[in-house]
Coordinates of C-alpha atoms in Angstrom, one line a residue:
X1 CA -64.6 -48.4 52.5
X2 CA -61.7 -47.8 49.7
X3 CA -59.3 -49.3 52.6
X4 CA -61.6 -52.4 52.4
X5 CA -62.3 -52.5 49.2
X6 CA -58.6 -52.4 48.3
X7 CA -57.5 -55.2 50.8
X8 CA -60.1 -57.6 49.2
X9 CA -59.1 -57.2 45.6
X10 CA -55.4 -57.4 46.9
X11 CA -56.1 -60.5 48.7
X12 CA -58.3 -61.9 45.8
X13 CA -55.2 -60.7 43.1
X14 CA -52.7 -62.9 45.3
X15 CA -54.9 -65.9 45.3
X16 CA -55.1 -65.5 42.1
X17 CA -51.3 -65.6 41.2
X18 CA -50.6 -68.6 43.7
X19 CA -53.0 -70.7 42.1
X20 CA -51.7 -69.6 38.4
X21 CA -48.0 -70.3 39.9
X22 CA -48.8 -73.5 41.5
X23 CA -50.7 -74.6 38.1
X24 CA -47.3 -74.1 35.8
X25 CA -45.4 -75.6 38.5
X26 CA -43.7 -72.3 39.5
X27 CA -44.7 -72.8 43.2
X28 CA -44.8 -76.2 44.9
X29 CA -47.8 -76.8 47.4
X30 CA -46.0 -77.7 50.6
X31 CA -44.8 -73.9 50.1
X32 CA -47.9 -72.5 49.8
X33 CA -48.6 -72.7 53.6
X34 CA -45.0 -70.5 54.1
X35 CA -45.5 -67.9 51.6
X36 CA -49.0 -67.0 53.1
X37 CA -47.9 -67.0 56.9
X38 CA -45.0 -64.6 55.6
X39 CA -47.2 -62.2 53.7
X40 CA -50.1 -62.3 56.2
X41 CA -47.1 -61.2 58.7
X42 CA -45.9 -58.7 56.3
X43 CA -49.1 -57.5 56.3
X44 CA -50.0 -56.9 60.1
X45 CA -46.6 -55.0 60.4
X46 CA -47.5 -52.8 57.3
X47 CA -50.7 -51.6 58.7
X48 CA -49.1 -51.1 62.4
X49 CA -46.7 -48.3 61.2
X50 CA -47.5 -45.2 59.0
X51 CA -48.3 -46.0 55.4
X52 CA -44.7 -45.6 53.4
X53 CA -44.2 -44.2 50.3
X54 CA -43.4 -46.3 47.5
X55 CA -39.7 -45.0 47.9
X56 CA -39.8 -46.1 51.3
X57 CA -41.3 -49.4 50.5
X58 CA -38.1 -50.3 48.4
X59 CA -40.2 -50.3 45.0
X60 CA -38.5 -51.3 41.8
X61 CA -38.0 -49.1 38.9
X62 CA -39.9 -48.9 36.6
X63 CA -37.8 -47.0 33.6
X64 CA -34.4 -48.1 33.4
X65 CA -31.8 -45.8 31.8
X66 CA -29.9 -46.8 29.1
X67 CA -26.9 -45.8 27.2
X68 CA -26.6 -45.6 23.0
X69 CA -23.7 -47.5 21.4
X70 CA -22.5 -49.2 24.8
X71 CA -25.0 -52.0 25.4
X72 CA -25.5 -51.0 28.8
X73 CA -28.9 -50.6 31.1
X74 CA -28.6 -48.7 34.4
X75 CA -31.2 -48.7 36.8
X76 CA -32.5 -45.6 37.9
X77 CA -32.8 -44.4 41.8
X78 CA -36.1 -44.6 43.6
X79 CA -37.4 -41.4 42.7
X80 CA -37.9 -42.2 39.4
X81 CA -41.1 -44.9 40.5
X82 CA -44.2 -44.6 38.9
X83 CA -47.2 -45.9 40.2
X84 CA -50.9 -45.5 39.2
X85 CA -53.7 -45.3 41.5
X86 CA -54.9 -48.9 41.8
X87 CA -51.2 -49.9 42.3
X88 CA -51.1 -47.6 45.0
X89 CA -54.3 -48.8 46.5
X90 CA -53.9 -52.7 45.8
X91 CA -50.8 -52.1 47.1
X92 CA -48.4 -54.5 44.4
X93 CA -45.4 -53.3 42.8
X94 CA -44.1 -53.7 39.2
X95 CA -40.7 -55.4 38.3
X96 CA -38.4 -54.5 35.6
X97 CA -35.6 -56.5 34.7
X98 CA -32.7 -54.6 34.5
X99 CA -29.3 -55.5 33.0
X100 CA -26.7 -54.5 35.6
X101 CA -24.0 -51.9 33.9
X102 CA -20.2 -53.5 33.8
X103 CA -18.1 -52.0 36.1
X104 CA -14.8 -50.9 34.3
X105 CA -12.9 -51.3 37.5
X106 CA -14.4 -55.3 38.6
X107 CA -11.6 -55.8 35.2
X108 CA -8.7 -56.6 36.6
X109 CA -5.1 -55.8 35.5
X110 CA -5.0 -58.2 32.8
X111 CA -8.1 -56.5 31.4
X112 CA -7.1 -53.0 31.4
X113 CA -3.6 -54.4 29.6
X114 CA -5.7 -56.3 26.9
X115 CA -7.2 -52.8 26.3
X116 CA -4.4 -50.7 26.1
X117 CA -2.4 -52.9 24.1
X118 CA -5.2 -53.6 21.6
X119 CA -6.4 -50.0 21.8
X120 CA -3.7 -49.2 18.6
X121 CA -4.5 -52.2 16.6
X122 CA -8.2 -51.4 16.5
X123 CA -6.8 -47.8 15.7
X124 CA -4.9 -49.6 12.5
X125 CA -7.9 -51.7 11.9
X126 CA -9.9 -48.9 11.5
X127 CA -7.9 -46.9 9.0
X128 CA -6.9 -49.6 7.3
X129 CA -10.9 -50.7 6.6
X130 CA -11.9 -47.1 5.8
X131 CA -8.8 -47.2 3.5
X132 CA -10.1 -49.6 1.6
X133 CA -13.1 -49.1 1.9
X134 CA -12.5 -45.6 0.1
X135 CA -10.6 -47.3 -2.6
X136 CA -12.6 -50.2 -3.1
X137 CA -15.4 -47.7 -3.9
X138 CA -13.7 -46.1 -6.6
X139 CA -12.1 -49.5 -7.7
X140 CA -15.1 -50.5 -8.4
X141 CA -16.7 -47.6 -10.0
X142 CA -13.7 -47.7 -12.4
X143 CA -14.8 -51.5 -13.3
X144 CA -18.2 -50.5 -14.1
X145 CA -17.3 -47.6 -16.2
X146 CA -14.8 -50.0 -17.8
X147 CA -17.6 -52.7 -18.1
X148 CA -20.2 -50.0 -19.4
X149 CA -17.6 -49.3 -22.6
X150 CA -16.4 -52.3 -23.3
X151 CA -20.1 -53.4 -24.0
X152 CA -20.9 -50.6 -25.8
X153 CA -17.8 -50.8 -28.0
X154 CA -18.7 -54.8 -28.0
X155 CA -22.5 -53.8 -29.3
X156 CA -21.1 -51.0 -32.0
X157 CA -18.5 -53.8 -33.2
X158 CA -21.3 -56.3 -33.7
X159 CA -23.7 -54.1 -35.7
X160 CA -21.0 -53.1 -37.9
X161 CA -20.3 -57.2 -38.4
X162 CA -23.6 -57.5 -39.4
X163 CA -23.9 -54.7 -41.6
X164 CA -21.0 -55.9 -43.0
X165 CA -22.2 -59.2 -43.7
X166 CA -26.1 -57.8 -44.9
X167 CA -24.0 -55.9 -47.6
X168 CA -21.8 -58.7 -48.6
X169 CA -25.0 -60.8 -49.1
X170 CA -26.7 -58.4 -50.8
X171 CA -24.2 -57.8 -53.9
X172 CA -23.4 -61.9 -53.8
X173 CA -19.5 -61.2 -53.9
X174 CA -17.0 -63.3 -52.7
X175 CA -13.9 -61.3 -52.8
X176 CA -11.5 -61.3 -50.4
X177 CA -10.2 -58.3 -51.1
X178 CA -13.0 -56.4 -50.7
X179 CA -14.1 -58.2 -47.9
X180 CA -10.7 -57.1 -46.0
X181 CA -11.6 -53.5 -47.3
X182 CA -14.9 -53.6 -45.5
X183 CA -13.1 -55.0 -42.9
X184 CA -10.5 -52.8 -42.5
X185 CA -13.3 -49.9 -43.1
X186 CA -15.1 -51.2 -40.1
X187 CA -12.1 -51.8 -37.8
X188 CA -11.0 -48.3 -38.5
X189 CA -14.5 -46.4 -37.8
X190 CA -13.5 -46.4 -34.2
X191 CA -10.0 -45.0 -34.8
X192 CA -11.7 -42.6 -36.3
X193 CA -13.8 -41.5 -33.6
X194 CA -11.3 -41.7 -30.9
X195 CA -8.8 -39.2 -32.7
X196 CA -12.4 -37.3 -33.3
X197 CA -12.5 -37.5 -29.1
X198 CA -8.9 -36.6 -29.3
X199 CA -9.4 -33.7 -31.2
X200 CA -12.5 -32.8 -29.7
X201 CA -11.0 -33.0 -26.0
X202 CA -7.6 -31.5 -27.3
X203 CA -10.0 -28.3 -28.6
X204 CA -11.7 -28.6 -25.7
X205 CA -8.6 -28.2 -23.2
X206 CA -7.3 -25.3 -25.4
X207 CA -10.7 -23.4 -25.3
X208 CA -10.6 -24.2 -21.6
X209 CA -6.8 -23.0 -21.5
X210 CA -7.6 -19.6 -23.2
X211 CA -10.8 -18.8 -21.5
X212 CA -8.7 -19.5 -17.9
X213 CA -5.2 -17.2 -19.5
X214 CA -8.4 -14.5 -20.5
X215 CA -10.0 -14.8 -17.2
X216 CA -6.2 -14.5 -15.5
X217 CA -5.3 -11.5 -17.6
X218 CA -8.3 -9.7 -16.8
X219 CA -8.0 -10.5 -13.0
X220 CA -4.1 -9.0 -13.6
X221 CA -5.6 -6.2 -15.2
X222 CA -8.0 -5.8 -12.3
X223 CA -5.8 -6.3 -9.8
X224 CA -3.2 -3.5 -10.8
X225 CA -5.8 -1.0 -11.6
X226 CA -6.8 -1.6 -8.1
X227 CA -3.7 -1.3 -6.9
X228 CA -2.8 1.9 -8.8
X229 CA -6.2 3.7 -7.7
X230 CA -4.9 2.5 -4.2
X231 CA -1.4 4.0 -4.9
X232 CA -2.7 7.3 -6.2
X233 CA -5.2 7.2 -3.4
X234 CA -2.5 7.2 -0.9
X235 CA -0.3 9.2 -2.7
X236 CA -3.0 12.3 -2.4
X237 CA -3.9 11.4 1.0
X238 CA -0.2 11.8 1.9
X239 CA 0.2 14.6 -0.3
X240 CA -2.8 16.3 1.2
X241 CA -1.1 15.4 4.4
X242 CA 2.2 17.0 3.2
X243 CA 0.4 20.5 2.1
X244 CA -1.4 20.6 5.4
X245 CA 1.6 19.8 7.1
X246 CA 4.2 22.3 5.0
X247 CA 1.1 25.2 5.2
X248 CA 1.2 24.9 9.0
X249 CA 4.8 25.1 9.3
X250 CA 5.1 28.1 6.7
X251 CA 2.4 29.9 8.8
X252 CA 4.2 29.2 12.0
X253 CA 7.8 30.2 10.3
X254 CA 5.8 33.8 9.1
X255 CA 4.5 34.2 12.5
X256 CA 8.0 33.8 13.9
X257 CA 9.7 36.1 11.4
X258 CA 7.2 38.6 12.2
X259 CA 7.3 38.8 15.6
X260 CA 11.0 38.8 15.7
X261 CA 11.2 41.7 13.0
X262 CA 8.9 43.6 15.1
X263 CA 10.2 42.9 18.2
X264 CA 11.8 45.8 20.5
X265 CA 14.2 43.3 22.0
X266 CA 15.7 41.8 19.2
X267 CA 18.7 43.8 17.7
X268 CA 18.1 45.5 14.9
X269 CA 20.1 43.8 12.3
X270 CA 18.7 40.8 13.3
X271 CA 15.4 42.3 12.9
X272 CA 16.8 43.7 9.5
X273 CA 17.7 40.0 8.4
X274 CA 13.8 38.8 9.3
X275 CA 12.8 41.2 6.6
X276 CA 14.8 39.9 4.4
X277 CA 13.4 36.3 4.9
X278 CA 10.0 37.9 4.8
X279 CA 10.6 39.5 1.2
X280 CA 12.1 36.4 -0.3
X281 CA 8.8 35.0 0.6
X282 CA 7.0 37.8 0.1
X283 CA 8.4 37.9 -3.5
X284 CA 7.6 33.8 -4.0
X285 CA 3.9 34.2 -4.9
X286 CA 1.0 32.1 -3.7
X287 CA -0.5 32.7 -0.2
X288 CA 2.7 33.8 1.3
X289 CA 1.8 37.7 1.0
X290 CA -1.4 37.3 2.5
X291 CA -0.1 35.3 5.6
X292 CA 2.8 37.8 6.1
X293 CA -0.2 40.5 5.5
X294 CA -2.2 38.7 8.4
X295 CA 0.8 38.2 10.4
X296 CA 1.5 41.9 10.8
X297 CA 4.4 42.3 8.4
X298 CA 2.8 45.6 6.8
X299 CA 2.8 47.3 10.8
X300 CA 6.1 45.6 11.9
X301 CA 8.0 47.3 8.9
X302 CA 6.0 51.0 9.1
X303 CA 7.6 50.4 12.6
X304 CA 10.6 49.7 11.3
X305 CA 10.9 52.8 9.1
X306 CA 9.8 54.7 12.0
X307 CA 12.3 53.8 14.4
X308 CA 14.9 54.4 11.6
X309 CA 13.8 58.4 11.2
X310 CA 13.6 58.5 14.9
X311 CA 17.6 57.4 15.0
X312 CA 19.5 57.7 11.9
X313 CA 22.3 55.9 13.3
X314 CA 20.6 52.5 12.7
X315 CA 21.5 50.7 9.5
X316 CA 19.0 51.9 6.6
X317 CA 15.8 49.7 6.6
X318 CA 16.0 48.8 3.0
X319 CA 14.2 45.4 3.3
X320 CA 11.4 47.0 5.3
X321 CA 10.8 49.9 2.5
X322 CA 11.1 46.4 -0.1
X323 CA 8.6 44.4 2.1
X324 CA 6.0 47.2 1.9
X325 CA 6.2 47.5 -1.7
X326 CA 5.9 43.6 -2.0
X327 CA 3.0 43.6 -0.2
X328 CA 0.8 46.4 -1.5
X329 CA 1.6 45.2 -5.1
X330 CA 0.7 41.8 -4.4
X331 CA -3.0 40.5 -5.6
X332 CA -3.2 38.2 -3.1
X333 CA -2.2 40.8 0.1
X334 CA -4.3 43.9 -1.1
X335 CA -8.2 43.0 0.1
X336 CA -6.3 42.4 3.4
X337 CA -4.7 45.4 3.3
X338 CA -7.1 47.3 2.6
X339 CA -8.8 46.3 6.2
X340 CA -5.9 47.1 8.3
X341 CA -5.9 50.5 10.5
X342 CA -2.3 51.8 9.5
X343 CA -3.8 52.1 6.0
X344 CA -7.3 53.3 6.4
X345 CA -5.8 55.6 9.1
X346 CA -3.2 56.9 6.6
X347 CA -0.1 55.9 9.4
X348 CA 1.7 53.9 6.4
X349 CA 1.4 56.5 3.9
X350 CA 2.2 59.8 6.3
X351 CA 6.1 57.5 7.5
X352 CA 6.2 56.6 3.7
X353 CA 6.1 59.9 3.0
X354 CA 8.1 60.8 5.7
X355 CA 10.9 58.6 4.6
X356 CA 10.7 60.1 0.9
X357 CA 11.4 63.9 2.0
X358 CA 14.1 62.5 3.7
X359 CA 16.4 61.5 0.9
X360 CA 15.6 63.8 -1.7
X361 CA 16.7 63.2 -5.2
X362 CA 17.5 59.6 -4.3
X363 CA 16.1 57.8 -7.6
X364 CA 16.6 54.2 -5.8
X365 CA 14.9 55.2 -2.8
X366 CA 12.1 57.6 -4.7
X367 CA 11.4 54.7 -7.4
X368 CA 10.5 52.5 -4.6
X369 CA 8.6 54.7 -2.4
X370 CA 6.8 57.0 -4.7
X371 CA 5.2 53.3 -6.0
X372 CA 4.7 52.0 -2.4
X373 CA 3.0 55.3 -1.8
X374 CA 0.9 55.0 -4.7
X375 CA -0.3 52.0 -3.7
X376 CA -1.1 52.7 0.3
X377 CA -3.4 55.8 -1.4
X378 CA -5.2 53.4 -4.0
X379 CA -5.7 50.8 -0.9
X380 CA -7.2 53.5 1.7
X381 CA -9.5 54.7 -1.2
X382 CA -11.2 57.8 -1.7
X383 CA -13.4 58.2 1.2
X384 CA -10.9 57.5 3.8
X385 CA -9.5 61.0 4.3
X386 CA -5.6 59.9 3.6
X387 CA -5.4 61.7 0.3
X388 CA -5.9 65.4 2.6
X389 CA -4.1 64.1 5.1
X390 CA -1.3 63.7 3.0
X391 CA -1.8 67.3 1.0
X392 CA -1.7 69.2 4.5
X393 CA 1.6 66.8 5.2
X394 CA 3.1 68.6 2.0
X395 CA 3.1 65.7 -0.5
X396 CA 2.7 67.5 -3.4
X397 CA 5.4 70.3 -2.6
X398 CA 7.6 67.0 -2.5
X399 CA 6.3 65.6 -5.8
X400 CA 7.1 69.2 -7.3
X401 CA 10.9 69.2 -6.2
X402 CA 11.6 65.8 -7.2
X403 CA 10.3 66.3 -10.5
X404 CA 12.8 68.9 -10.5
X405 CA 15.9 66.8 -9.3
X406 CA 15.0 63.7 -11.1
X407 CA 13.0 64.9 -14.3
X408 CA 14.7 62.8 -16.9
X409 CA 14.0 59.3 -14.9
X410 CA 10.8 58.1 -16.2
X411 CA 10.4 55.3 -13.1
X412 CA 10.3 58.6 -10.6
X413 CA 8.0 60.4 -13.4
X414 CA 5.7 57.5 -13.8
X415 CA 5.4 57.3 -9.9
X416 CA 4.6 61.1 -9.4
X417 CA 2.3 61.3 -11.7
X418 CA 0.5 57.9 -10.3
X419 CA 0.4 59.7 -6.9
X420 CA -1.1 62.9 -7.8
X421 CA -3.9 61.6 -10.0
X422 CA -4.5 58.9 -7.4
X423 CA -4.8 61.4 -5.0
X424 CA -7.6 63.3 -7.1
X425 CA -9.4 59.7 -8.1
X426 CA -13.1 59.7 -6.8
X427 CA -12.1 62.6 -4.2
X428 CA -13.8 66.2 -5.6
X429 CA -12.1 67.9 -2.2
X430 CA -8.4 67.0 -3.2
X431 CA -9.4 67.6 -6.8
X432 CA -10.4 71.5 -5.8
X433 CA -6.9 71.3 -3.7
X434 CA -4.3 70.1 -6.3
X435 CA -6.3 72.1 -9.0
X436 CA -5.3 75.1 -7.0
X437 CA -1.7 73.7 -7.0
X438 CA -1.3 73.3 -10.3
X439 CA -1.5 69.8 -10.2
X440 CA -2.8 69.6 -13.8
X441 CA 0.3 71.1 -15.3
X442 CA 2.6 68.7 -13.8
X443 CA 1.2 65.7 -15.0
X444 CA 1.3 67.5 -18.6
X445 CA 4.4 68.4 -18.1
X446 CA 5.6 64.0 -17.5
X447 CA 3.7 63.5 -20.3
X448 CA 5.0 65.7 -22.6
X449 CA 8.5 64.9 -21.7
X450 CA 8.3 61.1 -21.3
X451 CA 5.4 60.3 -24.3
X452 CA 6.1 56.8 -23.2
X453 CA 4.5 56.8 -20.0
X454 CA 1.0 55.2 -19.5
X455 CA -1.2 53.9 -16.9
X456 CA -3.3 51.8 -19.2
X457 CA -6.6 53.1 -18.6
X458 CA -6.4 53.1 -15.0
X459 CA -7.0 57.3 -14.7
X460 CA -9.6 57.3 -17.6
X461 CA -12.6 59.2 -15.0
X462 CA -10.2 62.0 -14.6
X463 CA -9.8 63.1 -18.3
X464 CA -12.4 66.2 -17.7
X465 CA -10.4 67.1 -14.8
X466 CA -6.8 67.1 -16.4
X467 CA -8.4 69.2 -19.6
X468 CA -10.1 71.7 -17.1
X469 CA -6.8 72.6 -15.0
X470 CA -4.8 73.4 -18.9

C-alpha cells in the first residue's frame, strides 16, 4: 500500500510539473509525448532491478562545500546526499546549483607567467597602501589637532576683540594710543601663556628628569647591594669551601705524620723528623692538638721513648719528650687524653718516669719531664690507681735526689713539688704513703727556698694535709 500510494503521488507530482512547465513555455507540447515514453521506460527498468540507493541512483548534492576568501564552491561526493522520507518514497531528487571550482592547472603557461610576474607588484602594492595608510592616519590626526587649536585660539582671539571693544565703548575714548595699548595687551596674553606652557612643560620635564635620575640612582644602589650580598655570599661559600677543604687535608697530613712517626719500618730519624712536624703543629694552637691527640701522637711518641731506653744507641727522642708535653698542656688535647688507655693505665707516666731516672740531674731534660709527668697524673685522676703505681715505681725516691742535684733551679723545684702534691690530690692512700715519706717536708723545704713559687690555688684542698705532716 505505501508502494502504491507513493507511485500515485509521484505520478500525480510529475503531471503536475509538466503542465506548470508547458504553461511558462519551459516545455513545448510535441515534447510532451517523448518525455513521458522516456520516464515511463525509466520507470519499468527501475522497478525490474533491486531498489538503489540514492548514491547509486547518481543523486545530486545537496550541500555544496565552499571555500572563505577564494570565491569558490565545490561539490561534495555522493555520500554527503540527504534525503527525507517522502523524497525517498516519491522517489524525486533535489538539485543544487553548484559553481564548478577553477582548476589552477586548465591556466595555461601564460597564466601562470602573469602570476608570477605580478605576484611582486601586488607585494609592493600592498606595502605601499598599508604605508600610507598608516601615515595618512596620523596625517590626518595631526590636521585635526591643528584644526581643533587654531579655532580655539581663533575663539580666545575673538572674545578678547570684543572685550576690547565693550571697554572702549564703555569709557567713550578715542585714543589711539590707548587703543594700541589694549591691543598690544590682548595680542600679548597669549605670549604669555605659551612661555606659561613653556615654563610649565620645561618644570615639568625636569621634575620628570629628577624623579627618572632618583629612580636610576636607587636602582644603582640596589643593584650593587645585590651584587655585594652576592659577592660576600660567594665569598663564604668558597671560604666555607676552603676551611672544609684545608681541615681535611690537615687531618689527612696528621694522620700521615703519625703513622710514619710510629711506624717500625720507617728509620728512625725520619721518624724523629715527623715529630718535629707534629710539635710545630702541635705548638700552632686551634684543633691541631686534638687531631694529633686522636691520631695517636700521644702512643706513637710513649713508643718512641720506649724504643729509645730499650737501645741507647738511637739518637735522643727530644721531639717525642716535646710532643708529649705539648699535648698534655694543651686545653684543647686534655678531655681526649684523658680517655686514652696509656694514661688511665699509667703506661705514659711509668716510661716518663722511666726516662727521668735515666738522666739524672739533667735540668733540660727534668724541666720538661717533671711537667709532662705532672700532667699525665692530673689527666689519669685520682681514682685511676697511677699515682701508686708510680710510688711502688720509686717516683718519689727520684723527686728526693733531684731536689738534691738541682735545688737552686726553681723550674725543677716548681715541677717536684707539682708532682708530689698531685700525687696526694683526692687520693687518701698516696696521702698515708708520701706522709710516711716525708713528703710534707719536701714541699716546705721548695717553698722556703724559692718563696716565689706558686700554684695559684690549684693545691688549696691539701692545706690540712701539708700542716699535718710539719
Amino acid at each position: 500500500d505505501t508502494e502504491r500510494l507513493a507511485r500515485a503521488l509521484a505520478t500525480k507530482r510529475r503531471l503536475l510539473e509538466d503542465e506548470a512547465m508547458r504553461v511558462t513555455g519551459a516545455l513545448p507540447e510535441r515534447g510532451v509525448a517523448d518525455l513521458r515514453e522516456r520516464r515511463r521506460l525509466r520507470e519499468i527498468a527501475e522497478r525490474s532491478v533491486e531498489p538503489a540507493s540514492p548514491k547509486a541512483k547518481g543523486a545530486e548534492p545537496i550541500r555544496p562545500k565552499k571555500y572563505p576568501g577564494t570565491g569558490r564552491v565545490q561539490p561534495p561526493d555522493d555520500g554527503d546526499v540527504v534525503e527525507n522520507r517522502t523524497e525517498r518514497l516519491l522517489g524525486t531528487k533535489r538539485y543544487v546549483k553548484v559553481r564548478p571550482a577553477r582548476d589552477g592547472a586548465k591556466r595555461g603557461v601564460f597564466g601562470f607567467v602573469f602570476a608570477v610576474v605580478a605576484q611582486p607588484f601586488r607585494l609592493v602594492g600592498w606595502l605601499v597602501a598599508s604605508i600610507l595608510g598608516f601615515v595618512l592616519i596620523r596625517v590626518l590626526l595631526v590636521l585635526v589637532l591643528l584644526g581643533g587649536f587654531g579655532l580655539g585660539a581663533y575663539h580666545v582671539v575673538n572674545v578678547a576683540i570684543q572685550q576690547m571693544e565693550s571697554e572702549l565703548r564703555r569709557e567713550g575714548g578715542d585714543d589711539d594710543a590707548g587703543a594700541e595699548d589694549v591691543l598690544d595687551e590682548i595680542l600679548s596674553k597669549p605670549v604669555r601663556l605659551a612661555k606659561t606652557a613653556i615654563v610649565v612643560v620645561r618644570e615639568w620635564s625636569e621634575k620628570r628628569a629628577s624623579v627618572r635620575a632618583a629612580a636610576a640612582a636607587a636602582a644603582a644602589k640596589e643593584r650593587e647591594r645585590v651584587a655585594n650580598a652576592r659577592r660576600e655570599a660567594f665569598a663564604s661559600v668558597v671560604g666555607a669551601a676552603a676551611d672544609a677543604d684545608a681541615y681535611a687535608v690537615r687531618r689527612r697530613a696528621i694522620r700521615a705524620m703519625v703513622t710514619m712517626s710510629g711506624s717500625p719500618d720507617l728509620e728512625w730519624r725520619h721518624g724523629l723528623r715527623c715529630f718535629n712536624g707534629l710539635v710545630r703543629l702541635a705548638n700552632g694552637g686551634s684543633n691541631r692538638p686534638y687531631l694529633i691527640a686522636e691520631m695517636g701522637g700521644l702512643e706513637a711518641a710513649t713508643k718512641a721513648l720506649s724504643r729509645w731506653m730499650a737501645d741507647k744507641s738511637l739518637d735522643q727522642p727530644h721531639s717525642a719528650l716535646q710532643l708529649i708535653r705539648a699535648l698534655v698542656h694543651a686545653p684543647a688535647a686534655q678531655r681526649t687524653l684523658a680517655n686514652l688507655d696509656v694514661v688511665r693505665d699509667g703506661t705514659s707516666a711509668t716510661v716518663m718516669l722511666e726516662l727521668l731516672l735515666t738522666a739524672p740531674g739533667v735540668v733540660p731534660l727534668q724541666r720538661s719531664g717533671l711537667a709532662s709527668l705532672w700532667a699525665l697524673i692530673h689527666l689519669a685522676g685520682p681514682r685511676s690507681g697511677v699515682a701508686e703505681k708510680l710510688l711502688d715505681a720509686g717516683v718519689f725516691e727520684h723527686l728526693e735526689d733531684e731536689w738534691e742535684d738541682s735545688h737552686a733551679d726553681e723550674v725543677v723545684a716548681h715541677g717536684i713539688g707539682g708532682c708530689v702534691m698531685q700525687l696526694a690530690k683526692g687520693d687518701a692512700r698516696a696521702q698515708a704513703r708520701l706522709t710516711e715519706l716525708g713528703a710534707q717536708a719536701l714541699v716546705s723545704k721548695i717553698f722556703d727556698e724559692h718563696p716565689g713559687v706558686t700554684y695559684r690555688g690549684r693545691f688549696s684542698d691539701l692545706r690540712a694535709w701539708l700542716r699535718a705532716g710539719k
